[in-house]
Short mmCIF file of C-alpha atoms in Angstrom, two decimals:
data_model
loop_
_atom_site.label_atom_id
_atom_site.label_comp_id
_atom_site.label_asym_id
_atom_site.label_seq_id
_atom_site.Cartn_x
_atom_site.Cartn_y
_atom_site.Cartn_z
CA MET V 1 2.47 -12.54 1.79
CA LEU V 2 4.02 -9.10 1.90
CA PRO V 3 6.34 -8.33 -1.04
CA TRP V 4 9.46 -8.02 1.08
CA GLN V 5 9.02 -11.37 2.82
CA THR V 6 11.12 -12.96 0.07
CA LEU V 7 14.03 -10.83 1.29
CA ARG V 8 15.14 -13.52 3.70
CA ALA V 9 17.22 -11.88 6.41
CA ASP V 10 19.38 -14.99 6.86
CA GLN V 11 20.43 -14.88 3.20
CA GLN V 12 22.08 -11.47 3.20
CA PHE V 13 21.38 -9.62 6.42
CA SER V 14 21.07 -10.30 10.11
CA ALA V 15 18.18 -9.06 12.22
CA GLN V 16 20.52 -6.38 13.58
CA ASP V 17 21.07 -4.86 10.13
CA LEU V 18 19.07 -1.90 8.88
CA VAL V 19 18.43 -1.83 5.12
CA PHE V 20 16.97 1.37 3.68
CA VAL V 21 15.42 1.20 0.21
CA VAL V 22 15.65 4.60 -1.48
CA SER V 23 14.86 5.80 -4.98
CA GLN V 24 18.04 6.45 -6.94
CA GLY V 25 17.44 10.15 -7.48
CA THR V 26 16.58 10.77 -3.84
CA LEU V 27 19.70 8.85 -2.81
CA ALA V 28 21.85 11.06 -5.04
CA GLU V 29 20.25 14.25 -3.73
CA ARG V 30 20.57 13.15 -0.10
CA ILE V 31 24.28 12.54 -0.63
CA ARG V 32 24.71 15.84 -2.48
CA ALA V 33 22.89 17.68 0.32
CA GLY V 34 25.06 15.98 2.93
CA GLY V 35 28.22 17.18 1.23
CA ALA V 36 26.84 20.70 0.86
CA GLY V 37 25.80 21.08 4.50
CA ILE V 38 22.07 21.10 3.74
CA PRO V 39 20.25 19.11 6.45
CA ALA V 40 17.04 18.37 4.53
CA PHE V 41 15.07 19.17 1.39
CA PHE V 42 11.64 18.60 -0.14
CA THR V 43 11.13 16.43 -3.21
CA PRO V 44 8.07 15.30 -5.21
CA THR V 45 9.62 11.85 -5.68
CA ALA V 46 7.65 9.03 -4.01
CA ALA V 47 4.65 11.16 -3.06
CA HIS V 48 1.55 8.98 -2.41
CA THR V 49 3.61 5.77 -2.24
CA LEU V 50 4.71 3.36 0.50
CA VAL V 51 7.76 5.57 0.99
CA GLN V 52 5.60 8.51 2.10
CA ASP V 53 3.66 6.28 4.49
CA GLY V 54 6.79 4.67 5.95
CA GLU V 55 5.53 1.22 4.97
CA ILE V 56 8.72 -0.14 3.40
CA PRO V 57 10.48 -2.04 6.21
CA VAL V 58 14.08 -1.43 7.22
CA ARG V 59 14.57 -4.49 9.43
CA LEU V 60 13.43 -8.12 9.03
CA ASP V 61 13.85 -11.18 11.21
CA LYS V 62 15.18 -14.51 9.92
CA SER V 63 11.73 -15.60 8.80
CA GLY V 64 11.32 -12.47 6.70
CA ALA V 65 8.75 -10.90 9.03
CA VAL V 66 8.89 -7.14 9.52
CA VAL V 67 10.67 -6.10 12.72
CA GLU V 68 10.87 -2.39 12.02
CA LYS V 69 9.11 -0.24 9.44
CA GLY V 70 10.56 2.76 7.68
CA ARG V 71 10.15 6.39 8.66
CA LYS V 72 6.95 8.15 7.69
CA ARG V 73 7.84 11.27 5.73
CA GLU V 74 6.87 14.78 6.67
CA THR V 75 4.96 16.33 3.76
CA ARG V 76 4.37 19.86 2.52
CA GLU V 77 2.18 21.24 -0.25
CA PHE V 78 3.77 23.55 -2.83
CA ASN V 79 1.69 24.89 -5.74
CA GLY V 80 -0.90 22.18 -5.22
CA ARG V 81 1.60 19.30 -5.25
CA THR V 82 2.73 17.04 -2.41
CA PHE V 83 6.43 17.03 -1.52
CA LEU V 84 8.25 14.76 0.94
CA MET V 85 10.97 15.92 3.29
CA GLU V 86 14.15 13.88 2.92
CA THR V 87 17.20 14.25 5.15
CA ALA V 88 20.84 14.55 4.11
CA LEU V 89 23.06 11.48 4.01
CA THR V 90 26.73 11.45 4.96
CA GLY V 91 29.30 8.72 5.57
CA ASP V 92 32.43 8.08 7.58
CA VAL V 93 34.43 6.78 4.61
CA ALA V 94 33.99 7.01 0.84
CA ILE V 95 35.96 4.69 -1.44
CA LEU V 96 35.85 5.55 -5.12
CA ARG V 97 37.74 5.03 -8.35
CA ALA V 98 38.98 7.76 -10.68
CA TRP V 99 40.69 7.65 -14.05
CA LYS V 100 43.37 10.24 -13.27
CA VAL V 101 44.42 11.83 -9.96
CA ASP V 102 47.24 14.29 -9.35
CA LYS V 103 49.22 14.44 -6.11
CA GLU V 104 47.09 17.39 -5.00
CA GLY V 105 44.09 15.05 -5.00
CA ASN V 106 42.36 16.57 -8.04
CA CYS V 107 40.39 13.86 -9.85
CA VAL V 108 39.22 13.24 -13.39
CA PHE V 109 36.46 10.68 -14.05
CA ARG V 110 35.68 9.05 -17.41
CA TYR V 111 32.16 9.02 -18.78
CA ALA V 112 29.64 7.16 -16.58
CA THR V 113 32.10 6.74 -13.69
CA LYS V 114 31.05 10.25 -12.61
CA ALA V 115 27.69 8.87 -11.44
CA PHE V 116 28.18 8.72 -7.65
CA GLY V 117 31.93 9.10 -7.08
CA PRO V 118 32.21 12.91 -6.82
CA ILE V 119 29.14 13.43 -4.63
CA MET V 120 30.09 10.58 -2.28
CA ALA V 121 33.57 12.05 -1.85
CA LYS V 122 32.03 15.35 -0.77
CA ALA V 123 29.71 13.71 1.77
CA ALA V 124 32.32 11.61 3.62
CA LYS V 125 34.62 12.38 6.53
CA VAL V 126 37.46 10.47 4.83
CA THR V 127 37.69 9.89 1.08
CA ILE V 128 39.99 7.27 -0.42
CA VAL V 129 40.48 7.41 -4.19
CA GLU V 130 41.72 4.43 -6.17
CA ALA V 131 43.52 6.00 -9.11
CA GLU V 132 44.06 4.35 -12.48
CA ASN V 133 46.68 6.99 -13.23
CA ILE V 134 48.56 9.08 -10.64
CA VAL V 135 50.25 12.19 -12.05
CA GLU V 136 52.23 15.12 -10.72
CA LYS V 137 50.67 18.38 -9.59
CA GLY V 138 49.94 20.60 -12.56
CA GLU V 139 49.50 17.77 -15.06
CA ILE V 140 45.72 18.07 -14.85
CA HIS V 141 44.41 21.33 -16.32
CA PRO V 142 42.10 23.17 -13.86
CA ASN V 143 39.26 23.05 -16.40
CA GLU V 144 39.46 19.25 -16.48
CA VAL V 145 39.08 18.68 -12.72
CA ASP V 146 35.84 16.84 -11.83
CA LEU V 147 36.56 16.59 -8.09
CA PRO V 148 38.84 19.14 -6.37
CA GLY V 149 41.54 17.81 -4.07
CA ILE V 150 39.95 19.44 -1.00
CA PHE V 151 37.56 16.47 -0.89
CA VAL V 152 40.27 13.77 -1.15
CA ASP V 153 42.22 12.39 1.84
CA ARG V 154 44.03 9.33 0.48
CA ILE V 155 45.21 8.23 -2.98
CA VAL V 156 46.05 4.60 -3.77
CA PRO V 157 47.04 3.08 -7.12
CA SER V 158 44.47 0.88 -8.84
CA THR V 159 45.39 -2.79 -8.98
CA ALA V 160 42.15 -4.41 -10.19
CA GLU V 161 40.93 -4.69 -13.76
CA LYS V 162 37.58 -3.14 -14.62
CA ASN V 163 34.67 -5.51 -15.05
CA ILE V 164 31.87 -5.17 -17.59
CA GLU V 165 28.66 -6.34 -15.94
CA VAL V 166 26.42 -6.51 -19.03
CA LEU V 167 28.30 -6.73 -22.33
CA LYS V 168 26.03 -5.75 -25.22
CA THR V 169 27.37 -5.43 -28.75
CA ARG V 170 26.16 -5.10 -32.33
CA GLU V 171 27.69 -6.42 -35.51
CA GLU V 172 29.70 -4.08 -37.71
CA GLY V 173 27.30 -2.35 -40.10
CA GLU V 174 24.16 -2.88 -38.01
CA ASP V 175 22.18 0.35 -37.77
CA GLY V 176 20.06 -0.31 -34.68
CA SER V 177 16.96 -1.28 -36.65
CA PRO V 178 14.25 -3.18 -34.74
CA PRO V 179 14.62 -6.93 -34.22
CA LYS V 180 12.73 -9.08 -36.68
CA ALA V 181 9.69 -10.73 -35.16
CA THR V 182 10.16 -14.48 -35.17
CA ASN V 183 7.09 -15.20 -33.04
CA GLU V 184 3.80 -13.65 -32.00
CA ALA V 185 5.18 -12.34 -28.69
CA GLN V 186 7.98 -10.42 -30.42
CA GLU V 187 5.51 -9.03 -32.94
CA ARG V 188 3.38 -7.69 -30.07
CA ARG V 189 6.43 -6.11 -28.44
CA ASN V 190 7.47 -4.51 -31.73
CA ARG V 191 3.98 -3.14 -32.30
CA ILE V 192 3.90 -1.58 -28.83
CA ALA V 193 7.37 -0.09 -29.27
CA ARG V 194 6.49 1.23 -32.74
CA ARG V 195 3.48 3.03 -31.28
CA ALA V 196 5.50 4.42 -28.37
CA ALA V 197 8.05 5.81 -30.82
CA LYS V 198 5.34 8.04 -32.31
CA GLU V 199 5.36 10.00 -29.04
CA LEU V 200 9.00 11.00 -29.61
CA LYS V 201 9.16 14.26 -31.56
CA PRO V 202 12.26 15.80 -33.19
CA GLY V 203 14.54 17.43 -30.63
CA TYR V 204 13.00 15.63 -27.64
CA TYR V 205 15.11 14.53 -24.69
CA VAL V 206 13.94 11.03 -23.72
CA ASN V 207 14.57 8.51 -20.95
CA LEU V 208 13.80 4.85 -21.62
CA GLY V 209 13.02 2.11 -19.14
CA VAL V 210 14.10 -1.50 -19.65
CA GLY V 211 12.30 -4.01 -21.85
CA ILE V 212 9.84 -2.82 -24.50
CA PRO V 213 10.72 0.89 -23.95
CA THR V 214 14.28 0.31 -25.19
CA LEU V 215 12.90 -0.96 -28.50
CA ALA V 216 11.11 2.32 -29.22
CA VAL V 217 14.16 4.17 -30.53
CA SER V 218 14.80 1.46 -33.12
CA PHE V 219 11.60 2.60 -34.85
CA LEU V 220 12.80 6.20 -35.21
CA PRO V 221 14.11 7.38 -38.60
CA PRO V 222 17.90 7.27 -39.11
CA ASP V 223 18.13 11.08 -39.09
CA SER V 224 16.18 11.42 -35.82
CA THR V 225 17.22 14.25 -33.49
CA VAL V 226 15.78 12.55 -30.40
CA ARG V 227 18.42 12.48 -27.64
CA LEU V 228 18.51 9.72 -25.04
CA GLN V 229 19.24 10.41 -21.38
CA SER V 230 20.34 7.80 -18.85
CA GLU V 231 19.96 8.21 -15.08
CA ASN V 232 23.60 7.33 -14.44
CA GLY V 233 24.74 10.53 -16.10
CA LEU V 234 24.71 10.23 -19.89
CA LEU V 235 22.98 12.48 -22.43
CA GLY V 236 23.23 11.59 -26.10
CA MET V 237 23.44 7.79 -25.95
CA GLY V 238 23.89 5.85 -29.16
CA PRO V 239 23.41 2.16 -30.03
CA TYR V 240 25.26 -0.77 -28.55
CA PRO V 241 28.96 -0.73 -29.50
CA THR V 242 30.75 -3.01 -31.91
CA LYS V 243 33.34 -5.26 -30.28
CA ASP V 244 36.03 -2.71 -31.13
CA GLU V 245 34.03 0.17 -29.59
CA VAL V 246 33.39 -1.42 -26.18
CA ASP V 247 34.46 0.83 -23.29
CA PRO V 248 33.79 -0.33 -19.70
CA ASP V 249 33.24 3.29 -18.64
CA ILE V 250 30.44 3.92 -21.15
CA VAL V 251 27.41 2.07 -19.81
CA ASN V 252 23.73 2.91 -19.37
CA ALA V 253 21.66 2.76 -16.19
CA GLY V 254 21.14 -0.97 -16.74
CA LYS V 255 24.96 -1.40 -16.77
CA GLU V 256 24.88 -2.34 -20.46
CA THR V 257 27.69 -1.19 -22.73
CA VAL V 258 26.55 1.62 -25.05
CA THR V 259 28.06 4.31 -27.27
CA LEU V 260 27.90 8.10 -27.18
CA LEU V 261 26.85 10.21 -30.17
CA PRO V 262 28.51 13.47 -31.25
CA GLY V 263 27.36 16.21 -28.87
CA ALA V 264 26.94 13.84 -25.91
CA SER V 265 27.71 14.88 -22.34
CA CYS V 266 28.43 13.11 -19.04
CA PHE V 267 27.64 14.23 -15.49
CA ASP V 268 26.98 12.91 -12.00
CA SER V 269 23.72 11.37 -10.80
CA SER V 270 22.55 14.41 -8.83
CA GLU V 271 22.77 16.45 -12.05
CA SER V 272 21.01 13.69 -13.96
CA PHE V 273 18.07 13.45 -11.59
CA GLY V 274 17.88 17.23 -11.38
CA MET V 275 17.16 17.15 -15.12
CA ILE V 276 14.49 14.53 -14.51
CA ARG V 277 12.70 16.03 -11.49
CA GLY V 278 13.01 19.50 -13.01
CA GLY V 279 10.98 18.46 -16.03
CA HIS V 280 13.76 18.98 -18.57
CA VAL V 281 13.29 15.46 -19.97
CA ASP V 282 10.42 15.64 -22.45
CA VAL V 283 9.28 12.00 -22.40
CA SER V 284 9.90 8.99 -20.20
CA ILE V 285 8.86 5.58 -21.52
CA LEU V 286 8.42 2.95 -18.83
CA GLY V 287 7.18 -0.58 -18.49
CA ALA V 288 4.40 -1.44 -16.06
CA LEU V 289 2.93 -4.12 -13.87
CA GLN V 290 -0.30 -2.15 -13.45
CA VAL V 291 -1.75 1.18 -14.58
CA SER V 292 -4.96 2.47 -13.02
CA SER V 293 -7.84 4.46 -14.47
CA VAL V 294 -6.50 7.63 -12.83
CA GLY V 295 -2.97 7.17 -14.14
CA ASP V 296 -1.36 5.57 -11.09
CA LEU V 297 1.65 3.45 -12.08
CA ALA V 298 3.02 0.34 -10.36
CA ASN V 299 6.16 -1.12 -11.91
CA TYR V 300 8.76 -2.09 -9.32
CA MET V 301 7.40 -4.71 -6.91
CA ILE V 302 5.33 -7.91 -7.09
CA PRO V 303 4.24 -9.51 -3.80
CA GLY V 304 6.08 -12.78 -3.24
CA LYS V 305 8.88 -11.91 -5.65
CA VAL V 306 12.41 -10.70 -4.90
CA PHE V 307 12.34 -6.97 -4.22
CA LYS V 308 15.49 -5.23 -5.44
CA GLY V 309 14.31 -1.64 -5.09
CA MET V 310 12.65 0.94 -7.29
CA GLY V 311 15.73 2.29 -9.07
CA GLY V 312 15.04 5.66 -10.64
CA ALA V 313 11.43 5.03 -11.66
CA MET V 314 9.89 7.09 -8.84
CA ASP V 315 12.01 10.05 -9.91
CA LEU V 316 11.15 9.60 -13.59
CA VAL V 317 7.42 9.99 -12.86
CA ALA V 318 7.80 12.78 -10.28
CA ASN V 319 6.99 15.67 -12.64
CA PRO V 320 4.25 14.49 -15.03
CA ASP V 321 3.12 18.06 -15.76
CA ASN V 322 6.37 18.67 -17.64
CA THR V 323 7.53 15.15 -18.58
CA LYS V 324 5.10 13.03 -20.58
CA ILE V 325 4.92 9.52 -19.12
CA VAL V 326 4.35 6.83 -21.74
CA VAL V 327 3.71 3.30 -20.49
CA ALA V 328 4.79 0.64 -22.99
CA THR V 329 3.49 -2.72 -21.82
CA GLU V 330 1.41 -5.66 -22.93
CA HIS V 331 -2.27 -5.36 -22.10
CA CYS V 332 -2.41 -8.51 -19.97
CA ALA V 333 -0.01 -10.19 -17.56
CA LYS V 334 1.28 -13.72 -18.15
CA ASP V 335 -1.58 -15.14 -16.07
CA GLY V 336 -4.12 -13.39 -18.30
CA SER V 337 -5.07 -10.72 -15.77
CA SER V 338 -5.49 -7.15 -16.95
CA LYS V 339 -2.67 -4.68 -16.36
CA ILE V 340 -5.10 -1.79 -16.95
CA VAL V 341 -7.02 -1.74 -13.69
CA GLN V 342 -9.54 0.43 -11.90
CA GLN V 343 -7.24 0.71 -8.90
CA CYS V 344 -3.66 -0.55 -8.52
CA SER V 345 -3.29 -3.37 -6.01
CA LEU V 346 0.51 -3.35 -6.23
CA PRO V 347 2.72 -0.74 -4.51
CA LEU V 348 2.72 2.50 -6.50
CA THR V 349 5.70 3.94 -8.30
CA GLY V 350 3.84 7.21 -8.83
CA ALA V 351 0.31 8.58 -8.53
CA ARG V 352 -1.58 10.03 -11.54
CA VAL V 353 1.43 10.01 -13.81
CA CYS V 354 0.41 8.38 -16.99
CA VAL V 355 -3.03 3.62 -26.46
CA PHE V 356 -5.23 4.82 -23.49
CA GLN V 357 -5.04 8.50 -22.91
CA VAL V 358 -5.20 9.34 -19.19
CA ASP V 359 -6.85 12.47 -17.86
CA ARG V 360 -4.97 12.77 -14.56
CA VAL V 361 -7.28 15.53 -13.29
CA GLN V 362 -10.61 13.85 -13.99
CA GLY V 363 -9.28 10.33 -13.41
CA THR V 364 -10.57 8.88 -16.67
CA LEU V 365 -9.22 6.66 -19.45
CA THR V 366 -9.94 7.13 -23.15
CA LEU V 367 -9.22 4.47 -25.75
CA THR V 368 -7.71 6.29 -28.74
CA GLU V 369 -6.30 3.48 -30.91
CA LEU V 370 -6.85 -0.22 -31.55
CA ALA V 371 -4.30 -2.75 -32.76
CA PRO V 372 -5.15 -4.30 -36.14
CA GLY V 373 -7.74 -7.06 -35.80
CA VAL V 374 -8.71 -6.09 -32.24
CA THR V 375 -12.25 -4.99 -31.37
CA VAL V 376 -13.46 -2.65 -28.65
CA ASP V 377 -15.40 -5.54 -27.10
CA GLU V 378 -12.19 -7.58 -26.83
CA VAL V 379 -10.42 -4.66 -25.16
CA ARG V 380 -13.27 -4.28 -22.67
CA ALA V 381 -13.17 -8.00 -21.90
CA LYS V 382 -9.45 -7.77 -21.08
CA THR V 383 -9.51 -4.44 -19.24
CA GLU V 384 -10.53 -4.22 -15.60
CA ALA V 385 -10.69 -0.41 -15.65
CA ASP V 386 -13.59 1.59 -17.05
CA PHE V 387 -12.80 3.61 -20.15
CA ALA V 388 -14.41 5.79 -22.80
CA GLU V 389 -13.97 5.53 -26.56
CA ALA V 390 -12.48 8.43 -28.49
CA ASP V 391 -14.77 9.98 -31.09
CA ASP V 392 -12.03 9.48 -33.67
CA LEU V 393 -10.97 5.97 -32.60
CA LYS V 394 -8.20 4.86 -34.95
CA THR V 395 -6.43 1.66 -35.93
CA MET V 396 -2.79 1.55 -34.85
CA GLU V 397 -0.32 1.66 -37.73
#
């Protein structure tokens, strides 16, 4: 069964609908380019994946069979790296919500609501803004304008309450320390996260995936200067809020409520993914379904399971020369199969991007640390991929 065959067309779409699955950063840049009059651009995101080959379908029939595949991307080599050509994306109408809008159309967005609103407004023929607060001309200082009125065609008052999709809170006085292990599975997750945290040096800018990666920061010292970045446009994220601190406009990329630390900043998604693709994020910690001996990573699709898209993962691994990719995952899947494989059988998130240490040039794995009580023979028995042992093989703390 192909992985997208669980996307039953009769559940959400008809056979006449086209559904394009795009990485989040590429989507943001396509929209930004559309608004700026740039017809196309080259990006390293999704190189050597199904996206490059045009193998992700855009149309299914009612049985889930592929009717039409995606578009194979034109590629170009720059400085020894493969880049894909992506085209600009525009729309007839953009509907967005802003916190404050004056009668000139100038808009102010709060926190994470900047993510896609401003760039979508610029890429549409007609932009309709739902305003939480409508004020007179001149009541918004020019330095506070996030979206100039030239991009706005209609203003309507907001009538709907904001929803919080994933409410996460902490108790008053909790300091974000790691969860206590109440079972063997949680102890394994804590051990993996504790080891991943050792890759985060003072002053680093870090992006965390969901699951085990989010636990890593709880093992940092209280005075840590590591700063967390979120793809939806936050830099300087703090812990979950207390009930009194909850703000529906301050959420992370997983739509969870979070807080912002002193010195934090907010920006739109094209800015956020520019930081990521540009290599300005020092470390990205991701989960995985499979990692190969050459550092290929697969973490967004399992055949026969619901396929929701790849989110921002393809962008996060697009510049491994400048952003260290740390995979925080259990060694074996639930069925006992190895996640560390000679060659990935699942669709790739990124090629040659990734404690084994991966030499992405030579395509080799080196075992550098062992968990307490684990032997090299046990690791070999549970690892499909070939690997070497480090001369100074250590026991994980």
